[in-house]
Short mmCIF file of C-alpha atoms in Angstrom, two decimals:
data_model
loop_
_atom_site.label_atom_id
_atom_site.label_comp_id
_atom_site.label_asym_id
_atom_site.label_seq_id
_atom_site.Cartn_x
_atom_site.Cartn_y
_atom_site.Cartn_z
CA MET A 1478 0.03 0.02 0.09
CA MET A 1479 1.23 3.44 -0.94
CA ARG A 1480 1.85 5.76 1.81
CA LEU A 1481 1.15 9.34 1.58
CA GLY A 1482 2.10 12.72 3.83
CA ALA A 1483 0.61 16.13 3.20
CA PHE A 1484 3.87 18.16 3.40
CA VAL A 1485 2.92 21.81 4.01
CA HIS A 1486 4.25 25.18 4.26
CA GLU A 1487 2.33 28.36 5.39
CA THR A 1488 1.12 29.52 2.20
CA GLY A 1489 2.17 26.36 0.19
CA GLN A 1490 5.15 24.93 -1.59
CA HIS A 1491 5.60 27.55 -4.32
CA VAL A 1492 7.44 30.65 -3.60
CA ALA A 1493 4.63 32.98 -5.03
CA ALA A 1494 1.87 30.74 -3.29
CA TRP A 1495 0.46 33.82 -1.06
CA ARG A 1496 0.02 35.71 -4.44
CA HIS A 1497 -2.72 33.15 -6.01
CA PRO A 1498 -6.07 35.03 -5.72
CA GLN A 1499 -7.66 32.17 -4.02
CA ALA A 1500 -4.91 31.27 -1.42
CA HIS A 1501 -5.26 31.55 2.39
CA PHE A 1502 -5.00 35.49 3.13
CA HIS A 1503 -3.70 34.91 6.70
CA SER A 1504 -1.68 31.61 6.18
CA GLY A 1505 0.84 30.82 8.82
CA ALA A 1506 -1.14 33.02 11.30
CA SER A 1507 -4.78 31.51 11.22
CA LEU A 1508 -5.79 28.50 13.17
CA ALA A 1509 -9.02 28.12 10.93
CA ASP A 1510 -6.68 27.81 7.84
CA ALA A 1511 -4.70 25.07 9.48
CA VAL A 1512 -7.72 23.53 10.46
CA GLU A 1513 -9.09 23.63 6.90
CA VAL A 1514 -5.70 21.97 5.49
CA ALA A 1515 -5.66 19.09 8.13
CA GLN A 1516 -9.13 18.11 7.62
CA THR A 1517 -8.73 18.22 3.85
CA ALA A 1518 -5.74 15.72 4.12
CA GLU A 1519 -7.82 13.60 6.68
CA ARG A 1520 -10.62 13.69 4.14
CA GLY A 1521 -8.19 12.23 1.68
CA LYS A 1522 -6.92 9.60 4.10
CA PHE A 1523 -3.24 11.15 4.35
CA ASP A 1524 -1.17 9.13 6.68
CA PHE A 1525 0.14 12.09 8.20
CA LEU A 1526 0.34 16.36 7.79
CA PHE A 1527 4.10 17.20 7.92
CA LEU A 1528 4.96 20.41 9.10
CA ALA A 1529 8.33 22.25 7.72
CA ASP A 1530 9.87 24.55 9.85
CA THR A 1531 12.75 27.09 10.45
CA ALA A 1532 13.64 29.24 13.40
CA ALA A 1533 14.61 32.29 11.68
CA VAL A 1534 13.48 34.89 9.24
CA SER A 1535 15.97 35.11 6.50
CA LEU A 1536 17.39 38.73 6.03
CA SER A 1537 19.47 37.78 2.80
CA GLY A 1538 18.83 39.02 -0.56
CA THR A 1539 17.59 42.90 -0.90
CA PRO A 1540 15.28 44.89 1.17
CA GLU A 1541 12.79 44.49 -1.90
CA SER A 1542 12.94 40.62 -2.09
CA ARG A 1543 12.57 40.25 1.47
CA GLY A 1544 9.24 42.51 1.47
CA ARG A 1545 7.89 40.22 -1.34
CA MET A 1546 8.64 36.78 0.56
CA GLY A 1547 5.16 35.21 1.63
CA LYS A 1548 6.90 32.69 3.93
CA VAL A 1549 8.06 34.60 6.93
CA VAL A 1550 5.87 34.00 9.86
CA LYS A 1551 4.43 30.48 10.96
CA PHE A 1552 2.93 28.68 13.99
CA GLU A 1553 5.45 26.98 16.14
CA PRO A 1554 4.79 23.42 15.05
CA MET A 1555 4.25 21.72 18.27
CA THR A 1556 1.64 24.43 19.48
CA ILE A 1557 -0.54 24.10 16.07
CA LEU A 1558 -0.21 20.24 16.22
CA SER A 1559 -1.37 19.97 19.45
CA ALA A 1560 -4.45 22.08 18.36
CA LEU A 1561 -4.93 20.15 15.32
CA ALA A 1562 -5.14 16.99 17.18
CA ALA A 1563 -8.50 18.01 18.92
CA VAL A 1564 -10.06 18.50 15.49
CA THR A 1565 -8.92 15.19 13.51
CA ARG A 1566 -9.22 11.46 14.57
CA HIS A 1567 -6.76 9.58 12.24
CA LEU A 1568 -4.43 12.13 10.66
CA GLY A 1569 -0.49 11.58 11.63
CA LEU A 1570 0.81 14.88 12.83
CA VAL A 1571 4.65 14.96 12.15
CA ALA A 1572 6.70 18.08 13.28
CA THR A 1573 10.26 19.41 12.19
CA SER A 1574 12.38 19.81 15.24
CA THR A 1575 16.11 20.34 15.02
CA THR A 1576 18.81 18.62 17.15
CA THR A 1577 21.31 21.38 16.73
CA PHE A 1578 19.25 23.93 18.83
CA ASN A 1579 17.31 21.87 21.14
CA GLU A 1580 17.84 19.82 24.28
CA PRO A 1581 17.05 16.00 24.14
CA TYR A 1582 14.73 16.08 27.49
CA THR A 1583 12.91 19.11 26.22
CA LEU A 1584 12.15 17.72 22.69
CA ALA A 1585 11.40 14.15 24.27
CA ARG A 1586 8.67 15.55 26.53
CA GLN A 1587 7.12 17.83 23.64
CA PHE A 1588 6.60 14.72 21.25
CA ALA A 1589 5.52 12.51 24.04
CA SER A 1590 3.16 14.89 24.96
CA LEU A 1591 1.61 15.32 21.60
CA ASP A 1592 1.31 11.46 21.25
CA GLN A 1593 -0.65 11.42 24.30
CA ILE A 1594 -2.91 14.39 23.32
CA SER A 1595 -3.40 12.75 19.84
CA GLY A 1596 -3.79 9.13 20.93
CA GLY A 1597 -0.81 7.92 19.30
CA ARG A 1598 -0.42 9.87 16.14
CA SER A 1599 2.91 12.10 16.42
CA GLY A 1600 6.04 11.82 14.53
CA TRP A 1601 9.38 13.54 15.02
CA ASN A 1602 11.07 14.98 11.87
CA LEU A 1603 14.84 14.95 12.68
CA VAL A 1604 16.83 17.67 11.15
CA THR A 1605 20.24 19.25 12.06
CA SER A 1606 19.15 22.68 10.67
CA ASN A 1607 20.47 23.42 7.28
CA ASN A 1608 19.44 26.93 7.59
CA GLU A 1609 22.35 29.08 8.54
CA ASP A 1610 20.33 32.08 10.16
CA ASP A 1611 18.92 29.69 12.80
CA ALA A 1612 22.28 29.80 14.56
CA LEU A 1613 22.17 33.56 14.93
CA ASN A 1614 18.73 33.10 17.28
CA TYR A 1615 20.68 30.51 19.55
CA SER A 1616 23.49 32.53 20.81
CA LEU A 1617 25.99 31.49 17.77
CA ASP A 1618 27.90 33.76 15.57
CA GLN A 1619 27.99 30.78 12.85
CA HIS A 1620 26.34 27.67 12.13
CA PRO A 1621 27.93 24.55 13.48
CA ALA A 1622 29.81 22.32 10.95
CA HIS A 1623 28.04 19.87 8.88
CA ALA A 1624 29.83 16.80 10.60
CA ASP A 1625 29.28 18.38 14.17
CA ARG A 1626 25.82 18.68 13.52
CA TYR A 1627 25.26 14.82 12.60
CA GLU A 1628 27.67 13.82 15.69
CA ARG A 1629 25.33 15.64 17.97
CA ALA A 1630 22.16 14.43 16.37
CA ILE A 1631 22.84 10.84 16.79
CA GLU A 1632 23.64 11.17 20.45
CA PHE A 1633 20.62 13.42 20.56
CA ALA A 1634 18.29 10.79 19.01
CA GLU A 1635 19.59 8.07 21.25
CA VAL A 1636 18.76 9.93 24.17
CA VAL A 1637 15.54 10.87 23.04
CA THR A 1638 14.34 7.38 22.33
CA GLY A 1639 15.97 6.22 25.55
CA LEU A 1640 13.59 8.59 27.29
CA TRP A 1641 10.61 7.52 25.49
CA ASP A 1642 11.24 4.19 26.92
CA SER A 1643 11.13 5.45 30.56
CA TRP A 1644 8.12 3.85 31.50
CA ASP A 1645 6.77 0.29 30.58
CA GLU A 1646 3.05 0.23 29.19
CA ASP A 1647 1.73 -1.16 32.33
CA ALA A 1648 3.63 0.81 34.87
CA PHE A 1649 0.68 2.69 36.12
CA ILE A 1650 -1.52 0.88 38.51
CA ARG A 1651 -3.52 3.85 40.00
CA ASP A 1652 -4.83 1.61 42.64
CA LYS A 1653 -6.94 4.15 45.01
CA GLU A 1654 -7.54 1.43 47.60
CA SER A 1655 -4.00 0.31 48.21
CA GLY A 1656 -2.67 3.67 47.54
CA VAL A 1657 -0.17 2.22 44.61
CA PHE A 1658 0.20 4.85 41.61
CA PHE A 1659 2.83 3.00 39.88
CA ASP A 1660 5.08 -0.18 39.68
CA PRO A 1661 8.56 1.50 40.54
CA SER A 1662 9.97 -1.69 38.77
CA LYS A 1663 8.61 -0.63 35.71
CA LEU A 1664 10.20 2.88 35.76
CA HIS A 1665 13.76 3.31 33.92
CA PRO A 1666 16.06 6.26 34.41
CA LEU A 1667 18.37 6.67 31.66
CA HIS A 1668 21.83 7.61 33.21
CA HIS A 1669 23.26 8.79 29.98
CA LYS A 1670 26.62 10.52 30.06
CA GLY A 1671 27.95 11.25 26.72
CA LYS A 1672 30.26 13.79 24.56
CA HIS A 1673 27.17 16.17 24.14
CA PHE A 1674 24.67 15.25 26.68
CA GLN A 1675 24.30 14.23 30.37
CA VAL A 1676 20.61 13.14 31.14
CA ARG A 1677 19.68 11.16 34.16
CA GLY A 1678 15.82 10.90 33.15
CA PRO A 1679 13.05 9.28 33.38
CA LEU A 1680 10.96 11.25 31.55
CA ASN A 1681 7.80 12.63 33.33
CA VAL A 1682 5.29 11.75 30.37
CA GLY A 1683 3.93 8.17 30.18
CA ARG A 1684 4.79 5.76 27.29
CA SER A 1685 3.61 6.70 24.12
CA PRO A 1686 -0.17 5.04 22.71
CA GLN A 1687 1.97 3.80 19.85
CA GLY A 1688 5.26 2.65 21.76
CA ARG A 1689 7.19 5.74 20.55
CA PRO A 1690 6.56 8.50 18.11
CA VAL A 1691 7.60 7.81 14.67
CA LEU A 1692 10.79 9.16 13.79
CA VAL A 1693 11.34 10.88 10.66
CA GLN A 1694 14.49 12.06 9.14
CA ALA A 1695 15.33 14.31 6.26
CA GLY A 1696 18.92 14.20 4.85
CA ALA A 1697 20.31 12.98 1.38
CA SER A 1698 24.15 13.39 1.83
CA GLY A 1699 26.47 10.35 2.59
CA THR A 1700 26.38 11.02 6.30
CA GLY A 1701 22.43 11.76 6.29
CA ARG A 1702 22.07 8.52 4.48
CA ASP A 1703 23.90 6.57 7.50
CA VAL A 1704 21.72 8.49 9.88
CA ALA A 1705 18.65 7.31 8.21
CA ALA A 1706 19.68 3.69 8.07
CA ARG A 1707 20.50 3.76 11.70
CA LEU A 1708 17.74 5.84 13.24
CA ALA A 1709 14.96 6.74 10.93
CA GLU A 1710 11.60 4.87 10.48
CA LEU A 1711 10.47 7.08 7.76
CA VAL A 1712 12.91 9.05 5.38
CA PHE A 1713 12.18 11.99 3.67
CA THR A 1714 14.26 12.83 0.72
CA ALA A 1715 14.43 14.97 -2.44
CA GLN A 1716 15.10 13.29 -5.73
CA THR A 1717 14.63 14.79 -9.01
CA THR A 1718 14.33 11.70 -11.48
CA PHE A 1719 13.30 8.12 -11.14
CA ASP A 1720 16.90 6.93 -11.35
CA GLN A 1721 18.22 9.32 -8.68
CA GLY A 1722 15.32 8.03 -6.63
CA LYS A 1723 15.83 4.43 -7.18
CA GLU A 1724 19.57 4.96 -6.40
CA PHE A 1725 18.59 6.60 -3.15
CA TYR A 1726 16.15 3.73 -2.01
CA GLY A 1727 18.54 1.03 -2.75
CA ASP A 1728 21.38 2.62 -1.05
CA VAL A 1729 19.41 3.57 2.08
CA MET A 1730 18.10 -0.22 2.22
CA GLY A 1731 21.47 -1.47 1.61
CA ARG A 1732 22.64 0.19 4.72
CA LEU A 1733 20.06 -1.19 6.96
CA PRO A 1734 21.96 -4.48 7.84
CA ARG A 1735 24.99 -2.58 9.28
CA TYR A 1736 22.56 -1.42 12.13
CA GLY A 1737 20.90 -4.56 12.58
CA ARG A 1738 17.60 -3.32 10.82
CA SER A 1739 15.40 -4.69 8.13
CA PRO A 1740 13.61 -3.04 5.20
CA SER A 1741 10.18 -3.80 7.08
CA GLU A 1742 11.44 -1.04 9.66
CA VAL A 1743 11.84 1.78 7.08
CA LEU A 1744 9.78 3.71 4.94
CA VAL A 1745 11.32 6.12 2.09
CA MET A 1746 9.01 8.74 1.09
CA PRO A 1747 10.37 11.48 -1.43
CA GLY A 1748 8.92 14.72 -2.11
CA LEU A 1749 6.32 15.13 -4.98
CA TYR A 1750 5.20 18.46 -6.18
CA PRO A 1751 2.04 17.71 -8.36
CA VAL A 1752 0.12 20.28 -10.36
CA VAL A 1753 -3.06 18.40 -11.47
CA ALA A 1754 -6.49 19.33 -13.35
CA PRO A 1755 -8.96 17.26 -15.43
CA THR A 1756 -7.10 18.20 -18.52
CA ALA A 1757 -3.39 18.35 -19.49
CA SER A 1758 -3.75 21.72 -20.78
CA GLU A 1759 -5.40 23.16 -17.72
CA ALA A 1760 -2.94 21.65 -15.38
CA ARG A 1761 -0.02 23.42 -17.66
CA GLU A 1762 -1.91 26.51 -17.37
CA LYS A 1763 -2.03 26.17 -13.64
CA TYR A 1764 1.84 25.79 -13.42
CA ASP A 1765 2.63 28.41 -15.84
CA TYR A 1766 0.57 30.98 -13.81
CA LEU A 1767 2.11 30.50 -10.48
CA GLN A 1768 5.36 30.60 -12.37
CA SER A 1769 4.44 33.96 -13.88
CA LEU A 1770 3.83 35.50 -10.21
CA ILE A 1771 7.63 35.02 -9.28
CA HIS A 1772 9.45 38.24 -8.90
CA PRO A 1773 13.03 37.95 -10.07
CA SER A 1774 14.44 39.20 -6.73
CA VAL A 1775 12.35 36.52 -4.86
CA GLY A 1776 13.50 33.75 -7.39
CA LEU A 1777 17.13 34.66 -6.82
CA ALA A 1778 16.82 35.06 -2.93
CA VAL A 1779 15.03 31.70 -2.50
CA LEU A 1780 17.66 29.89 -4.83
CA GLU A 1781 20.25 31.37 -2.48
CA HIS A 1782 18.54 30.04 0.52
CA THR A 1783 18.08 26.70 -1.28
CA ILE A 1784 21.50 26.13 -2.06
CA GLY A 1785 23.28 28.11 0.53
CA VAL A 1786 25.05 30.67 -1.51
CA HIS A 1787 24.98 34.48 -1.64
CA ASP A 1788 25.23 37.29 -4.12
CA LEU A 1789 23.72 35.48 -7.05
CA ASP A 1790 22.27 39.02 -7.92
CA LYS A 1791 25.88 39.76 -9.37
CA LEU A 1792 25.53 37.12 -12.00
CA PRO A 1793 23.72 37.41 -15.34
CA LEU A 1794 20.39 35.98 -15.15
CA ASP A 1795 20.46 34.49 -18.82
CA GLY A 1796 24.07 33.26 -18.20
CA PRO A 1797 25.14 29.81 -17.15
CA VAL A 1798 25.25 28.36 -13.52
CA PRO A 1799 28.60 28.53 -12.42
CA GLU A 1800 30.48 26.05 -10.21
CA MET A 1801 30.09 26.82 -6.53
CA PRO A 1802 32.11 25.62 -3.11
CA ASP A 1803 30.07 23.30 -0.94
CA THR A 1804 27.75 25.00 1.48
CA ASN A 1805 27.84 24.56 5.14
CA GLY A 1806 24.11 24.47 5.05
CA PRO A 1807 22.09 21.96 2.65
CA LEU A 1808 24.47 20.48 1.05
CA SER A 1809 22.72 17.45 -0.45
CA ARG A 1810 20.00 19.86 -1.94
CA GLN A 1811 22.89 22.14 -3.31
CA ARG A 1812 24.31 19.25 -5.26
CA LEU A 1813 21.32 18.04 -6.57
CA LEU A 1814 20.12 21.44 -7.99
CA LEU A 1815 23.60 22.11 -9.52
CA ASP A 1816 23.42 18.57 -11.09
CA GLN A 1817 20.07 19.38 -12.47
CA ALA A 1818 21.41 22.84 -13.86
CA ARG A 1819 24.34 20.89 -15.42
CA ARG A 1820 22.19 18.12 -17.04
CA ASP A 1821 19.42 20.25 -18.18
CA LYS A 1822 21.68 22.99 -19.27
CA LEU A 1823 19.88 25.57 -17.40
CA THR A 1824 20.60 29.25 -16.90
CA LEU A 1825 20.54 30.93 -13.62
CA TRP A 1826 16.91 32.24 -14.17
CA GLU A 1827 15.80 28.82 -15.53
CA LEU A 1828 17.42 27.17 -12.33
CA CYS A 1829 15.42 29.79 -10.42
CA LEU A 1830 12.13 29.05 -11.93
CA ALA A 1831 12.96 25.44 -11.58
CA ASN A 1832 13.45 25.64 -7.82
CA ALA A 1833 10.51 28.10 -7.20
CA GLY A 1834 8.17 25.03 -6.52
CA PRO A 1835 9.73 21.65 -6.58
CA ARG A 1836 13.22 22.85 -4.97
CA GLY A 1837 14.79 19.39 -6.11
CA HIS A 1838 11.45 17.34 -5.42
CA VAL A 1839 9.48 15.10 -7.98
CA LEU A 1840 7.65 17.29 -10.54
CA THR A 1841 4.64 16.04 -12.25
CA ILE A 1842 1.96 18.13 -14.26
CA GLY A 1843 -0.87 16.51 -15.87
CA THR A 1844 -4.23 14.84 -15.32
CA PRO A 1845 -5.08 12.60 -12.45
CA SER A 1846 -4.40 9.67 -14.58
CA GLN A 1847 -0.89 10.97 -15.66
CA VAL A 1848 0.02 12.00 -12.24
CA ALA A 1849 -1.12 8.60 -10.56
CA ASP A 1850 1.00 6.97 -13.43
CA GLU A 1851 4.30 8.77 -12.39
CA MET A 1852 3.57 7.76 -8.64
CA GLU A 1853 2.83 4.11 -9.52
CA HIS A 1854 5.94 4.05 -11.50
CA TRP A 1855 8.06 5.24 -8.49
CA PHE A 1856 6.31 2.99 -6.21
CA LYS A 1857 6.12 -0.34 -8.06
CA ASP A 1858 9.45 -0.18 -9.78
CA GLY A 1859 11.62 0.24 -6.61
CA ALA A 1860 12.21 4.19 -6.14
CA CYS A 1861 9.93 4.58 -2.98
CA ASP A 1862 7.26 3.49 -0.46
CA GLY A 1863 5.19 6.69 -0.95
CA PHE A 1864 5.39 10.14 -1.12
CA ASN A 1865 5.40 13.50 0.63
CA VAL A 1866 2.87 15.58 -1.48
CA MET A 1867 3.70 19.06 -1.46
CA PRO A 1868 0.88 21.12 -2.50
CA ALA A 1869 1.78 24.33 -4.71
CA TRP A 1870 -0.63 26.56 -2.75
CA LEU A 1871 -3.19 26.19 0.12
CA PRO A 1872 -5.94 25.18 0.07
CA GLY A 1873 -6.73 24.82 -3.66
CA SER A 1874 -3.63 22.61 -4.50
CA LEU A 1875 -4.34 20.19 -1.64
CA THR A 1876 -8.13 20.14 -2.49
CA ASP A 1877 -7.11 19.30 -6.48
CA PHE A 1878 -4.89 16.14 -5.14
CA VAL A 1879 -7.50 14.90 -2.66
CA ASP A 1880 -10.37 15.18 -5.02
CA LEU A 1881 -8.55 14.20 -8.10
CA VAL A 1882 -5.77 12.08 -7.61
CA ILE A 1883 -6.76 10.52 -4.54
CA PRO A 1884 -9.90 8.81 -6.35
CA GLU A 1885 -7.50 7.32 -9.13
CA LEU A 1886 -4.94 5.96 -6.73
CA GLN A 1887 -7.72 4.11 -4.82
CA ARG A 1888 -9.23 2.87 -7.97
CA ARG A 1889 -5.86 1.26 -8.87
CA GLY A 1890 -5.74 -0.44 -5.54
CA LEU A 1891 -2.69 1.74 -4.58
CA PHE A 1892 -3.96 3.61 -1.72
CA ARG A 1893 -6.50 3.04 1.17
CA THR A 1894 -10.14 3.73 1.08
CA GLU A 1895 -10.38 3.88 4.73
CA TYR A 1896 -7.88 4.25 7.86
CA GLU A 1897 -6.68 0.91 9.23
CA SER A 1898 -5.56 2.16 12.63
CA MET A 1899 -6.11 4.86 15.00
CA THR A 1900 -2.05 5.43 15.40
CA LEU A 1901 0.19 6.91 13.02
CA ARG A 1902 2.53 3.71 13.25
CA GLY A 1903 -0.39 1.61 12.81
CA ASN A 1904 -1.52 3.35 9.48
CA LEU A 1905 2.00 3.30 8.22
CA GLY A 1906 2.48 -0.40 8.95
CA LEU A 1907 5.43 0.14 11.01
CA PRO A 1908 6.38 -2.36 13.97
CA ARG A 1909 5.66 -1.30 17.43
CA PRO A 1910 9.27 -0.74 18.96
CA ILE A 1911 10.42 -2.80 21.91
CA SER A 1912 11.65 -0.83 24.84
CA ARG A 1913 15.32 -0.94 25.03
CA PHE A 1914 15.14 -1.93 28.56
CA HIS A 1915 13.20 -5.04 27.59
CA ALA A 1916 15.20 -5.58 24.79
CA ASP A 1917 18.25 -5.58 26.99
CA ARG A 1918 16.65 -8.15 29.18
CA PHE A 1919 15.62 -10.55 26.28
CA ALA A 1920 19.26 -10.44 25.02
CA GLY A 1921 20.62 -11.12 28.56
CA ALA A 1922 18.30 -14.03 28.94
CA ALA A 1923 19.23 -15.36 25.39
CA GLN A 1924 22.85 -15.32 26.58
#
């Protein structure tokens, strides 16, 4: 069964989404708009709603480009997802949260709480922050190095998952007559001491209804792939072509045995930027219309942010894309887009246009049948387990996908018609994790 997430930004994926005449006017600042998006995704039987996040407003580019940006305000993810938990019943709730500018105990507590509030529907998208502006809001003068961020992330995740195992599922007795509230033998302090963190534990939130929140990871560099194979249950990735997607899928699955894991424990879900309409010509018109709303200064500024470079406005728009040094920010995305520019012989402005919507993810434009064909090809031919669908603008592009593409996928038997479970893990078909403290006991018994 194909898995689907709705990956949403405040106004939509496209850089000019906010300018669409029917786009949400107060996106990023309206609970009502967020509720509409979540309930539309649940109506379409999506596995989860996935919120992107950064902790900074970019001051790069020119004053003109900054004033034209539509993605500068947003709700803090855990806050808005807690609100959305109350107005949805089955939809998973995945929040992006960085290991670079957080502490493990705080993050573990937040996601465990969201899981309790939602009845087992939370997921943590682990990122190391590829936005260099974030560091400036956390008492740093510059962004930590790529390798250092990943080293910290691995230890961070080990601490978080250990804290999520603080309580056995049957630890709480709550016997009013005897006065016993919980069984002390089923409480497990962590006593972690590592290079980056010292955390005693235990967590003061009970065990997750789904065992643990689902751990999502986004990263496609060599280090990112290793982290995915080691830790992730769901891998979010950017791939432009089917061949790239298949290579990535095979590579990540091939790394799993190093960490004692099997393919049944991991889902790979690349981003998909669909533009769909009843006819192919209408779909192309929709795509071209949004492209026409891109102001040159915005297109350049967003490309700079996506590939982690500066001063692109000093280059001719109709000239070739030059070689660029590796960024300390979004390294895998930089390489992906520069490879696309070389492969397709794009000018700088053509790369800006290509980046404006998909930003390195799969682009498909056409009828419901054509979009479903592309998705089926990737799914059946070994490039993915599903997709993170990235609506161009909200709410219209998500509504189009739910009303046009979902029925076609269901007709082909590729996607559910009803939810299978009340938990995110259950709907994704992921195994329920065994507490590390129980696993240690089993290992000791086996020896």
